[in-house]
C-alpha positions as a Python dict, from the first residue, in 0.01 Angstrom:
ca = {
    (1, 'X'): (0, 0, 0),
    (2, 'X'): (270, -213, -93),
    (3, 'X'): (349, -584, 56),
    (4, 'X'): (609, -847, 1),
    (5, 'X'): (604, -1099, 178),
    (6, 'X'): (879, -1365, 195),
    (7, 'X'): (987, -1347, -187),
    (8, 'X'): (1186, -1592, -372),
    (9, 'X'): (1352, -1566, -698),
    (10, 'X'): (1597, -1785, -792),
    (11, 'X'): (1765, -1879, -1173),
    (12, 'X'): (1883, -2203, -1153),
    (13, 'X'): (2149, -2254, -844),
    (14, 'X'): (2175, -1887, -825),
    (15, 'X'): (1946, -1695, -550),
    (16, 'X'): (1878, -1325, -672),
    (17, 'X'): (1638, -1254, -412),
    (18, 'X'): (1673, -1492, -103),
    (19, 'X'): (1324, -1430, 152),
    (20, 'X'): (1239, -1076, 84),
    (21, 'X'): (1004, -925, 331),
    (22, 'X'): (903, -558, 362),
    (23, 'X'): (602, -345, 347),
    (24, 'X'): (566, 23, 219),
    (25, 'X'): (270, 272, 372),
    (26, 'X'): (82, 487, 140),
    (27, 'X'): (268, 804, 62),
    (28, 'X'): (588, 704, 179),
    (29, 'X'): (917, 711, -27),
    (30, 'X'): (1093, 397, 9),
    (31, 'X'): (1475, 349, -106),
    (32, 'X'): (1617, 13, -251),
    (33, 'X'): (1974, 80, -186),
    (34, 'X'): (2242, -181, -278),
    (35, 'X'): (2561, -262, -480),
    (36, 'X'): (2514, -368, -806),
    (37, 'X'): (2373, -754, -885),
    (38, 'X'): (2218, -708, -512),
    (39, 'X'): (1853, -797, -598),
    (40, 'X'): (1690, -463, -636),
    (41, 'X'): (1625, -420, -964),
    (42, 'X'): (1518, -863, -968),
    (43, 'X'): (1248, -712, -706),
    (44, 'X'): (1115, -431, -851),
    (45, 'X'): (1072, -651, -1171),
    (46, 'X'): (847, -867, -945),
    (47, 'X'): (662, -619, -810),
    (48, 'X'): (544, -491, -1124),
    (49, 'X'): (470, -828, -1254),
    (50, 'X'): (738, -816, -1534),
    (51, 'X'): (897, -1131, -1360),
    (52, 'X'): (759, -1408, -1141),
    (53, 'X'): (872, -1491, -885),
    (54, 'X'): (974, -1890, -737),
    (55, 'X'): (767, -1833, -425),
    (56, 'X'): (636, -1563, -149),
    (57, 'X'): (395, -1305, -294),
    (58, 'X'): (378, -911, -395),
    (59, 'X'): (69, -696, -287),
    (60, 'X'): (-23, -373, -464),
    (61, 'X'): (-320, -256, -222),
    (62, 'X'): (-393, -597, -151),
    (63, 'X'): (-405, -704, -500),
    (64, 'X'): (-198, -1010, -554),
    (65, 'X'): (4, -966, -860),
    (66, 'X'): (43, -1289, -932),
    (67, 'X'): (-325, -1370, -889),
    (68, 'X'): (-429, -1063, -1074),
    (69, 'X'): (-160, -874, -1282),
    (70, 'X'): (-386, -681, -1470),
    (71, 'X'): (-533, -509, -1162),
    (72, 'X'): (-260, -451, -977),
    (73, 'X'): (-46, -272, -1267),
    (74, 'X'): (-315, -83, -1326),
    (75, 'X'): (-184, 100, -984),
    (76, 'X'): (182, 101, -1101),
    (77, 'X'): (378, 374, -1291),
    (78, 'X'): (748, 232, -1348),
    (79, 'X'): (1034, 409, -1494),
    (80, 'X'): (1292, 121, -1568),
    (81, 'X'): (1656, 221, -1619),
    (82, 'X'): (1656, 285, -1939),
    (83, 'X'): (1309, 455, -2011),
    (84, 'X'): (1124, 290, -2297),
    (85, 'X'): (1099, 597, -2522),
    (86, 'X'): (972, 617, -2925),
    (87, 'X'): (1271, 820, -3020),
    (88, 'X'): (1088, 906, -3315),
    (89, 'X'): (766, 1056, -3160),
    (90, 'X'): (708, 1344, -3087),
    (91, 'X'): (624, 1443, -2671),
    (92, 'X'): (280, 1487, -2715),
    (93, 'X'): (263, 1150, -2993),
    (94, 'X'): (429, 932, -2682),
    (95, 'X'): (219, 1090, -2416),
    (96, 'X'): (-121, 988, -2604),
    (97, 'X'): (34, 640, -2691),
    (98, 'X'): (44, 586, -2327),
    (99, 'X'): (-284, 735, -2219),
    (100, 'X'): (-422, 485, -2516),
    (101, 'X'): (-240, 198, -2401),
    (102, 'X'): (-316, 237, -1996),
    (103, 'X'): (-675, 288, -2157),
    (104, 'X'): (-661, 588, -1905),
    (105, 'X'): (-1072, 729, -1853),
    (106, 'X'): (-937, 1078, -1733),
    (107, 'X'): (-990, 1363, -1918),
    (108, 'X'): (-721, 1375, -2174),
    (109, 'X'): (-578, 1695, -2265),
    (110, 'X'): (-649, 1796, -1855),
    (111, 'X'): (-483, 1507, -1729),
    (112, 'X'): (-131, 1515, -1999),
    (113, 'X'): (-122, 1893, -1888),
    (114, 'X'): (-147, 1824, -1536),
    (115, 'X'): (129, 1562, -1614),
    (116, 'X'): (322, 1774, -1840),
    (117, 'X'): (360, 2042, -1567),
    (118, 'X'): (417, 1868, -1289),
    (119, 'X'): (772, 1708, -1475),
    (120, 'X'): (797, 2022, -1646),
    (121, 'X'): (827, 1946, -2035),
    (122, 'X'): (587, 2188, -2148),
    (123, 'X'): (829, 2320, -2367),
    (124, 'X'): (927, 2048, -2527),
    (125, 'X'): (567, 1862, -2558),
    (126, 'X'): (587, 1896, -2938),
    (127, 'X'): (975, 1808, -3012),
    (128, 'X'): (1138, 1518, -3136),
    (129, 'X'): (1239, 1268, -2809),
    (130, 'X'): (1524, 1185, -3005),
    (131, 'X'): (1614, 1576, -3002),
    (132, 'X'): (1590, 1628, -2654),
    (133, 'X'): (1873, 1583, -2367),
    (134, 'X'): (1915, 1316, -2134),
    (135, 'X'): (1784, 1516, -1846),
    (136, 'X'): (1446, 1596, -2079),
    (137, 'X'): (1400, 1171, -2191),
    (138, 'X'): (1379, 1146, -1838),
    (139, 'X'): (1148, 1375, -1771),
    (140, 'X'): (922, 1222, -2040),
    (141, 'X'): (992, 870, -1889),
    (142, 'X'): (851, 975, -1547),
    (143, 'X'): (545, 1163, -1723),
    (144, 'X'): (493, 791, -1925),
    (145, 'X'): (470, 647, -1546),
    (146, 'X'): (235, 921, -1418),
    (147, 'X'): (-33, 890, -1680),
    (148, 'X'): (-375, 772, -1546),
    (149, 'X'): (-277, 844, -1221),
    (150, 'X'): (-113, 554, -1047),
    (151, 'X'): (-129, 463, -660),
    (152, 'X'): (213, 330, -684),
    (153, 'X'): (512, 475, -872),
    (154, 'X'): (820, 247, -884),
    (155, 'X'): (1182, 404, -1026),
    (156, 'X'): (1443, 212, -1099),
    (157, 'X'): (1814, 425, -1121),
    (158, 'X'): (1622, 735, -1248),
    (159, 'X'): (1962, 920, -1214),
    (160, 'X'): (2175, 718, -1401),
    (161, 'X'): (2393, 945, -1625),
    (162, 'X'): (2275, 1259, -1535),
    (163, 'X'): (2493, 1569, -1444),
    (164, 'X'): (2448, 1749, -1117),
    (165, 'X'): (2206, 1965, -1244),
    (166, 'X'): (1966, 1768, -1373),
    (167, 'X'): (2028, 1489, -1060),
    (168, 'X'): (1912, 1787, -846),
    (169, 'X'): (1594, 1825, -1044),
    (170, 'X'): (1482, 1469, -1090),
    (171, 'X'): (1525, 1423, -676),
    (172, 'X'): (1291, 1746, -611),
    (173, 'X'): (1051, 1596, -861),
    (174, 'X'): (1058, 1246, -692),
    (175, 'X'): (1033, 1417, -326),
    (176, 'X'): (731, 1633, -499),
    (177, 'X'): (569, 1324, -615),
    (178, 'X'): (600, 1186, -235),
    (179, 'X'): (289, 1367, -178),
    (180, 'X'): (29, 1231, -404),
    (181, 'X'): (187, 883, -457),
    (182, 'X'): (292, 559, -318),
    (183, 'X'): (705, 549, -438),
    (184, 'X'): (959, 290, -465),
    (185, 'X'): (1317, 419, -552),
    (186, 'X'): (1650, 181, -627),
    (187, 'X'): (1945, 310, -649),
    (188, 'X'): (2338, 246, -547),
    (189, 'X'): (2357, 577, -456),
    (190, 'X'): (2326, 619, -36),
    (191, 'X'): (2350, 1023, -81),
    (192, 'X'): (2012, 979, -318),
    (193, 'X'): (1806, 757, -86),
    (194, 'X'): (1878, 1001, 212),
    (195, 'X'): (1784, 1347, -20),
    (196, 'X'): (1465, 1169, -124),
    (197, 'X'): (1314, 903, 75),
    (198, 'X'): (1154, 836, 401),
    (199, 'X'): (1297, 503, 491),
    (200, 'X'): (1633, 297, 335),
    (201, 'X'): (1620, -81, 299),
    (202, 'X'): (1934, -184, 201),
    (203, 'X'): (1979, -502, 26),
    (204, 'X'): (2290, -735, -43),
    (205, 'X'): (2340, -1107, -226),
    (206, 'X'): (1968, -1059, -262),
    (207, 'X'): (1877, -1022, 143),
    (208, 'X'): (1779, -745, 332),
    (209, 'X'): (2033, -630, 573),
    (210, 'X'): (1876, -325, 692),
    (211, 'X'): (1523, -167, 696),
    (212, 'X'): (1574, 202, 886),
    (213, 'X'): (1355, 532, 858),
    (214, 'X'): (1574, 791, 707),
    (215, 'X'): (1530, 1041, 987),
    (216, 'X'): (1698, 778, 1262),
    (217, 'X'): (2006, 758, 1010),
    (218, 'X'): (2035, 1127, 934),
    (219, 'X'): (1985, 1209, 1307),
    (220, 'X'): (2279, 1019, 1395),
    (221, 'X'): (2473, 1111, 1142),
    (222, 'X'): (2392, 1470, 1174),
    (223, 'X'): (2503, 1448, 1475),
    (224, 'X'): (2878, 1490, 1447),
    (225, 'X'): (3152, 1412, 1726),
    (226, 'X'): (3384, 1485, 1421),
    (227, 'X'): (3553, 1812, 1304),
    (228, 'X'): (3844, 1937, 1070),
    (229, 'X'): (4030, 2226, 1233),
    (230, 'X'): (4332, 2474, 1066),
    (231, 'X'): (4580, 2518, 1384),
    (232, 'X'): (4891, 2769, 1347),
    (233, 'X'): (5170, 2571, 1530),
    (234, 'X'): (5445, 2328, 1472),
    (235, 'X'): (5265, 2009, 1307),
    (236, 'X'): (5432, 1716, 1549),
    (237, 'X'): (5371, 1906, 1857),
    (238, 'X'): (5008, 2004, 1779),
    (239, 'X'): (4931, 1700, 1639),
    (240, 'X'): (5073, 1530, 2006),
    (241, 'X'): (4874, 1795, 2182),
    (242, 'X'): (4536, 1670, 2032),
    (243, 'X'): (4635, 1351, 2113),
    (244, 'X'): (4657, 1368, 2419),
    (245, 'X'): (4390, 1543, 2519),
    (246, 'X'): (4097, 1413, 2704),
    (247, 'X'): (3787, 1356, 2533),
    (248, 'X'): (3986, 1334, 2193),
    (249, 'X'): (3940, 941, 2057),
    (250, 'X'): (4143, 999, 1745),
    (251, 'X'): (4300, 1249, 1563),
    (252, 'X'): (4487, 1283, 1251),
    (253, 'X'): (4696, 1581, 1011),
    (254, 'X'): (4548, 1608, 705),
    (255, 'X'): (4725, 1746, 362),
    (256, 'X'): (4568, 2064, 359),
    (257, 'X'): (4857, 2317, 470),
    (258, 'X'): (4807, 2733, 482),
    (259, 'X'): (5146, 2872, 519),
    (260, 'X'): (5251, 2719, 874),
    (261, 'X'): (4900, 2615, 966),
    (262, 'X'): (4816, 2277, 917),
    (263, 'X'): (4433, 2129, 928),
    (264, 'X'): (4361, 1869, 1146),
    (265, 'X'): (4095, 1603, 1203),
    (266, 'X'): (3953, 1503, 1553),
    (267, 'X'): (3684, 1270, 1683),
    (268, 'X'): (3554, 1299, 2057),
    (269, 'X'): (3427, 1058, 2271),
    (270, 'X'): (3030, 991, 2278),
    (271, 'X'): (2855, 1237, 2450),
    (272, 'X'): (3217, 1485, 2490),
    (273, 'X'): (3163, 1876, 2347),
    (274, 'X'): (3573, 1881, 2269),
    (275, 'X'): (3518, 2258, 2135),
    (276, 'X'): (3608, 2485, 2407),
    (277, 'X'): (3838, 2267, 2594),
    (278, 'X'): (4025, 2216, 2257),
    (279, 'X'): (3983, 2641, 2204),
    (280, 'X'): (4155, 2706, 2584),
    (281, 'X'): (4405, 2361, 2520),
    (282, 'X'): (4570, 2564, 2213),
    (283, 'X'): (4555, 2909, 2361),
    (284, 'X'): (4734, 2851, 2615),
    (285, 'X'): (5003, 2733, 2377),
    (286, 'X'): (4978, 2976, 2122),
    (287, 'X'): (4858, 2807, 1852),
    (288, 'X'): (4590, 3012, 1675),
    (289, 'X'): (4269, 2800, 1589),
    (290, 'X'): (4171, 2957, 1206),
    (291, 'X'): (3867, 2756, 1082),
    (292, 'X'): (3673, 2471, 1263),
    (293, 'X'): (3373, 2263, 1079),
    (294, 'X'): (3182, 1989, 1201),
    (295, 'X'): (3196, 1629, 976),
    (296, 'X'): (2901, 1425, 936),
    (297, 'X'): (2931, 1035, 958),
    (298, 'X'): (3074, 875, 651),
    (299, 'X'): (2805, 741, 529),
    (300, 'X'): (2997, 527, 280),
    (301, 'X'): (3153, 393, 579),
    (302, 'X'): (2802, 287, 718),
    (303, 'X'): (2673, 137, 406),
    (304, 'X'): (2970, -75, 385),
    (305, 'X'): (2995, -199, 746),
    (306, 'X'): (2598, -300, 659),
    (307, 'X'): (2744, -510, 345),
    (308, 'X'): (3051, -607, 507),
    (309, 'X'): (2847, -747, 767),
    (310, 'X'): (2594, -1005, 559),
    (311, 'X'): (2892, -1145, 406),
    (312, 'X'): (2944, -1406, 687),
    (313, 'X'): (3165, -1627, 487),
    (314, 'X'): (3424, -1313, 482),
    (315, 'X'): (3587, -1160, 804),
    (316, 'X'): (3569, -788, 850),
    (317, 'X'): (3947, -767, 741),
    (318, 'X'): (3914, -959, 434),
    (319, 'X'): (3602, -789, 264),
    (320, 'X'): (3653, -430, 446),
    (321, 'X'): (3830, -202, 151),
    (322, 'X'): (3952, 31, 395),
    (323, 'X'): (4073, -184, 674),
    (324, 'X'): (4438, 4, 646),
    (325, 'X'): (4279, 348, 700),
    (326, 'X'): (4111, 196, 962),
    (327, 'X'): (4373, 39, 1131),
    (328, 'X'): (4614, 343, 1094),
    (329, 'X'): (4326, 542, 1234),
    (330, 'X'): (4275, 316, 1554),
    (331, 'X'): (3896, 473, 1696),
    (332, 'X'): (3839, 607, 1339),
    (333, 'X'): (3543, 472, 1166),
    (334, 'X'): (3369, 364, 1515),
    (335, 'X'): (3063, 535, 1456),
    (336, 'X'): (2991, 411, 1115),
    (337, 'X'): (3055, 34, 1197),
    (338, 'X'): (2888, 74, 1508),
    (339, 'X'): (2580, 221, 1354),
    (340, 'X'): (2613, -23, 1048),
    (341, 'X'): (2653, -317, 1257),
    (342, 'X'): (2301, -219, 1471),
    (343, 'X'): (2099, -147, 1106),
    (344, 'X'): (2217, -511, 1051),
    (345, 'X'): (2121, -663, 1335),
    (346, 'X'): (1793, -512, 1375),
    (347, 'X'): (1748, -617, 1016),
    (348, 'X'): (1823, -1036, 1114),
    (349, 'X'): (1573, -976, 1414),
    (350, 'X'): (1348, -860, 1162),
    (351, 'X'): (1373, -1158, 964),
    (352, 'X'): (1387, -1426, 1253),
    (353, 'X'): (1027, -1264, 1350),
    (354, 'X'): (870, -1265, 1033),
    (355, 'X'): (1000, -1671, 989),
    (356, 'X'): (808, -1759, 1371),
    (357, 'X'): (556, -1586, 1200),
    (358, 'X'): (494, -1745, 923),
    (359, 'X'): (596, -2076, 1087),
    (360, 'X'): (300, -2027, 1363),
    (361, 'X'): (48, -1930, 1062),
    (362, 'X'): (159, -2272, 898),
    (363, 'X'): (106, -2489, 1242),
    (364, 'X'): (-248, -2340, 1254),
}
């Protein structure tokens, strides 16, 4: 459905997107993640032909739109950051601006009730925009990018300075659109691409640095050789015991205390069930166990090891924020950099293919 191939766009000496390629199927939820000034928001304003771009080329179901901008926004719906409300129309008065000005051939009232239900702002279809909450302009922003019924539906930040309430909301309503439409999501936020989307391409200094299906991340991450545990017992000696035990990579006392039980992370070797060797381990000593839960992956940690990693002209110890933590922590943080560093990797394969590609296309 959607198709960049090798895109360009540069502003003078500076390169905000540097030889972009990726391709989106129909119906699949696709994540831009990145810091800020990483490209995303330079690409999505060349894929729906607000900018153009120095060279390689957008698709929109194989319409170039370049070549033809008219028909291939004609498949777009785009919510930019800030949504381009008439704070003096009413909901309904915007709605039918927009249906006018897509020159939409749907049934009218049908098709703005459809739209009005689906983003939920019946009840507010004949106030003010100016009136209504954050949460609700949003709304009405992604019902301004649903009208005539668009193949493609492109968000840029559509939680940006939203409570937790109304964050919640807006990502069921994106993961609800999933099923009808084509969507496109950026966003710095890693905990919002993997609620939402189907695949993450993360992008940094305008490259892509990794290009991974969701479920491969959250699999690994879900699956946690990581737990905090509350142990009665004197803190030195407990701490020594977990240490020392086989299977145990790292462990650590953290500040929580409950009278003269302390809590205490762990991380086990790959493959290593520590549970029940740790349960018999403190038993025998006499140190109650009174609460164990299983960690994820920090996915911070991953997203920055991906980051960390395209910035070749840095070493890891220079552009890693949390080197000391690291450091102090020995084996603590191996999963994440060794997961970040594959995404990465597979990412530069990626591109390498695409350039013998394109470089065997040119010879013919």
């Amino acid at each position: 459905m959607i198709k960049i191939e090798h895109l360009v766009k540069n502003y003078g000496a500076h390169c905000a997107v540097d030889d972009v390629s990726f391709e989106v199927k129909s119906g699949e939820i696709v994540g831009l993640l990145g810091p800020n000034g990483a490209g995303k928001s330079t690409t999505m304003n060349i894929l729906t032909g607000y900018l153009s771009s120095t060279s390689g080329k957008a698709e929109i179901d194989g319409i170039d739109i370049l070549r033809n901008p008219l028909g291939a926004k004609r498949l777009i719906g785009y919510l930019p950051e800030q949504p381009p409300l008439y704070l003096d129309m009413t909901v309904k008065e915007y709605l039918n601006f927009n249906f006018d000005l897509k020159r939409c051939k749907l049934d009218r009232q049908q098709h703005l009730d459809e739209v009005c239900e689906t983003v939920k702002i019946k009840d507010v279809y004949n106030k003010v925009i100016r009136t209504l909450s954050k949460g609700y302009r949003q709304r009405v922003g992604i019902a301004q990018a649903l009208i005539g019924k668009p193949k493609v539906i492109i968000f840029d930040e559509p939680t940006v300075g939203l409570d937790p309430k109304q964050i919640i909301e807006i990502r069921n309503l994106i993961r609800g659109l999933g099923k009808e439409h084509t969507v496109i999501l950026s966003t710095h936020i890693l905990q919002e691409v993997q609620a939402v989307c189907d695949r993450i391409v993360i992008i940094n200094k305008g490259k892509i640095v990794a290009n991974e299906k969701t479920e491969n991340i959250s699999n690994v991450v879900a699956n946690s050789r990581r737990f905090n545990i509350k142990i009665s017992g004197p803190q030195k000696d407990v701490l020594s015991a977990l240490r020392n035990l086989q299977g145990i990579t790292y462990a650590e006392v953290l500040a929580e205390r409950d009278g003269d039980a302390y809590t205490y992370m762990v991380e086990s070797e790959f493959g290593v069930d520590i549970r029940k060797k740790l349960f018999f381990m403190l038993a025998e000593r006499g140190w109650p166990i009174l609460g164990m839960e299983a960690l994820g992956m920090s996915l911070e940690d991953i997203f920055i090891t991906v980051v960390d990693k395209s910035e070749e002209s840095k070493s890891l110890s220079d552009a890693q924020p949390r080197t000391k933590r690291r450091v102090r922590g020995q084996e603590r943080g191996a999963l994440e950099r060794e997961l970040g560093e594959s995404l990465f990797e597979n990412a530069q394969r990626q591109r390498e293919t695409d350039a013998l590609h394109t470089e065997a296309q040119d010879d013919e």
